[in-house]
Amino acid sequence: MTIDWGIILESIPLLAEGVIVTLQVSALSAVLGLALGVALGLGALSRSRAVRWTVAAYVDFIRGTPLLIQIFLVFFALPMIGIRFDEFSAGVVALSLNAAAFVAEVVRGGVGSIERGQAEAAKAIGMRHRQVLVYILLPQAYRQMVPPLTNELISLVKNSSLLSVISVYELTRAGQAIISVHFVPFEIYTLLALYYYVLIKALSWLSVQLERRLPTW
Amino acid sequence: MVMPVIQVQGLSKSFGDNLVLRGVSLDVAAGETVVIIGASGSGKTTFLRCLNRLEEPSDGAVRLDGTLVGASASEALVADQISQFGFVFQRFNLFPHLTARDNVAIGPEKVRKMPRADAQALAEQELTRVHMLGHADKRPSELSGGQQQRVAIARALAMKPRVMLFDEPTSALDPELVQEVLDVMKALARDGMTMVVVTHEMSFARDVADRVIYMEDGVIAEEGPPEQLFGAPRSTGAQRFLRHLTHD
């Protein structure tokens, strides 16, 4: 087998376009997933049993079903009940809903790991449950939440390749388009792997920087 | 007769099958300092924690200024009642992410909804009272145990509580740091604060207490003024407990 260096050179800029979409989808999903995930995480720590149960059921559903099926549900099933998204938005919605469940678990675990005396001290000065969470427990949990959240972000970027199945023109889909025309799977899939690898490495590096900047006490 | 600040009637608490408090009744008058002594496991800490709802009593009633504590279904009302009790923990439980000043100010600001500047000023006032103003910008990890405990007392005082509860406030301290905390507590008692103190510091009990309570097996086995309880304890339990202490 000979390697087609010409097609590799030609593909590098074409795939870069896919990278941009991958980054857009991932960034949007990360922000939405984080926001929804924190809300769900606080719900998991709520005083209301109904709220806790609802969050637990949601997390259980997301963890218990393949992401690919969740993507199909958003893109193909929701339109049947009148909720329609274009491919890009469907991808963002599916990835956000998926990430939120995992973020919720990180928030719940992080807050749950703070020593019990902290919540007691806050309660003793008259704080209500919600105030204890927001002013005392969450700020102390931030730091230890960063590594698992970074892992979640990395999963998110890798998972975004699944959006190729609903024709979101992200990195993987961009590569497949080249393969279908030139039939160069070895070159392109290797190149795709490299692209993802570099992206993930860059994210890991950023997360270490962020961790270093977080306050200690 | 003047109404007691705290009225406790038949307070019981069990953890599973373990009955820790068996019907404790006690009144505390305004300005009174009550010291609770007893062996570990006698229920004294649990009793204190039931007063401000850190533990949910299994039975009995706690009244603050005549009002039943924890009876309301409204979380806000109960939280407000709890804030009338200042509570000082054995292990300080300061908030590690906040400076000494913010540890004291956060209650007035977030719970009493005081403007931030006022809360900060109040915090500095309370820190001055415990001789910690010079350390206002430090985080708890930069403070000694005695200093942390004094900040914790200031944090409780900033809520302008009706009564201060102390749960073995010097037990976690190195011996040379105990006195600075006791001095602050003595000054508080002298200023007329109503206090309930669980402690093993018998000299504090002797010097400051208006009344000493000896607890054993979840009940009050004996109570009286310090001269009587330390000088001529009547119950065999108190006699044995005090004899062991002096031999330590």
JSON list of C-alpha atoms in Angstrom, two decimals, chain A residues 33 36-37 40-41 55 58-63 70 95-107 152:
[
{"chain": "A", "resi": 33, "resn": "GLY", "atom": "CA", "xyz": [-24.47, 21.17, 29.58]},
{"chain": "A", "resi": 36, "resn": "LEU", "atom": "CA", "xyz": [-28.11, 22.53, 33.04]},
{"chain": "A", "resi": 37, "resn": "GLY", "atom": "CA", "xyz": [-25.82, 20.12, 34.87]},
{"chain": "A", "resi": 40, "resn": "LEU", "atom": "CA", "xyz": [-29.62, 19.36, 38.00]},
{"chain": "A", "resi": 41, "resn": "GLY", "atom": "CA", "xyz": [-26.81, 18.79, 40.49]},
{"chain": "A", "resi": 55, "resn": "VAL", "atom": "CA", "xyz": [-33.05, 14.30, 38.68]},
{"chain": "A", "resi": 58, "resn": "TYR", "atom": "CA", "xyz": [-33.00, 11.69, 34.34]},
{"chain": "A", "resi": 59, "resn": "VAL", "atom": "CA", "xyz": [-29.39, 10.82, 35.17]},
{"chain": "A", "resi": 60, "resn": "ASP", "atom": "CA", "xyz": [-30.29, 7.14, 35.21]},
{"chain": "A", "resi": 61, "resn": "PHE", "atom": "CA", "xyz": [-31.89, 7.38, 31.76]},
{"chain": "A", "resi": 62, "resn": "ILE", "atom": "CA", "xyz": [-28.92, 9.21, 30.22]},
{"chain": "A", "resi": 63, "resn": "ARG", "atom": "CA", "xyz": [-26.39, 6.83, 31.73]},
{"chain": "A", "resi": 70, "resn": "GLN", "atom": "CA", "xyz": [-30.14, 9.88, 22.40]},
{"chain": "A", "resi": 95, "resn": "LEU", "atom": "CA", "xyz": [-24.77, 16.52, 23.56]},
{"chain": "A", "resi": 96, "resn": "SER", "atom": "CA", "xyz": [-25.89, 19.11, 26.14]},
{"chain": "A", "resi": 97, "resn": "LEU", "atom": "CA", "xyz": [-28.59, 16.86, 27.58]},
{"chain": "A", "resi": 98, "resn": "ASN", "atom": "CA", "xyz": [-26.08, 14.03, 27.75]},
{"chain": "A", "resi": 99, "resn": "ALA", "atom": "CA", "xyz": [-23.30, 16.08, 29.35]},
{"chain": "A", "resi": 100, "resn": "ALA", "atom": "CA", "xyz": [-25.70, 17.65, 31.87]},
{"chain": "A", "resi": 101, "resn": "ALA", "atom": "CA", "xyz": [-26.37, 14.28, 33.47]},
{"chain": "A", "resi": 102, "resn": "PHE", "atom": "CA", "xyz": [-22.69, 13.66, 34.04]},
{"chain": "A", "resi": 103, "resn": "VAL", "atom": "CA", "xyz": [-22.06, 17.22, 35.25]},
{"chain": "A", "resi": 104, "resn": "ALA", "atom": "CA", "xyz": [-24.93, 16.77, 37.71]},
{"chain": "A", "resi": 105, "resn": "GLU", "atom": "CA", "xyz": [-23.18, 13.73, 39.15]},
{"chain": "A", "resi": 106, "resn": "VAL", "atom": "CA", "xyz": [-19.92, 15.68, 39.47]},
{"chain": "A", "resi": 107, "resn": "VAL", "atom": "CA", "xyz": [-21.68, 18.55, 41.27]},
{"chain": "A", "resi": 152, "resn": "GLU", "atom": "CA", "xyz": [-16.39, 15.27, 30.84]}
]
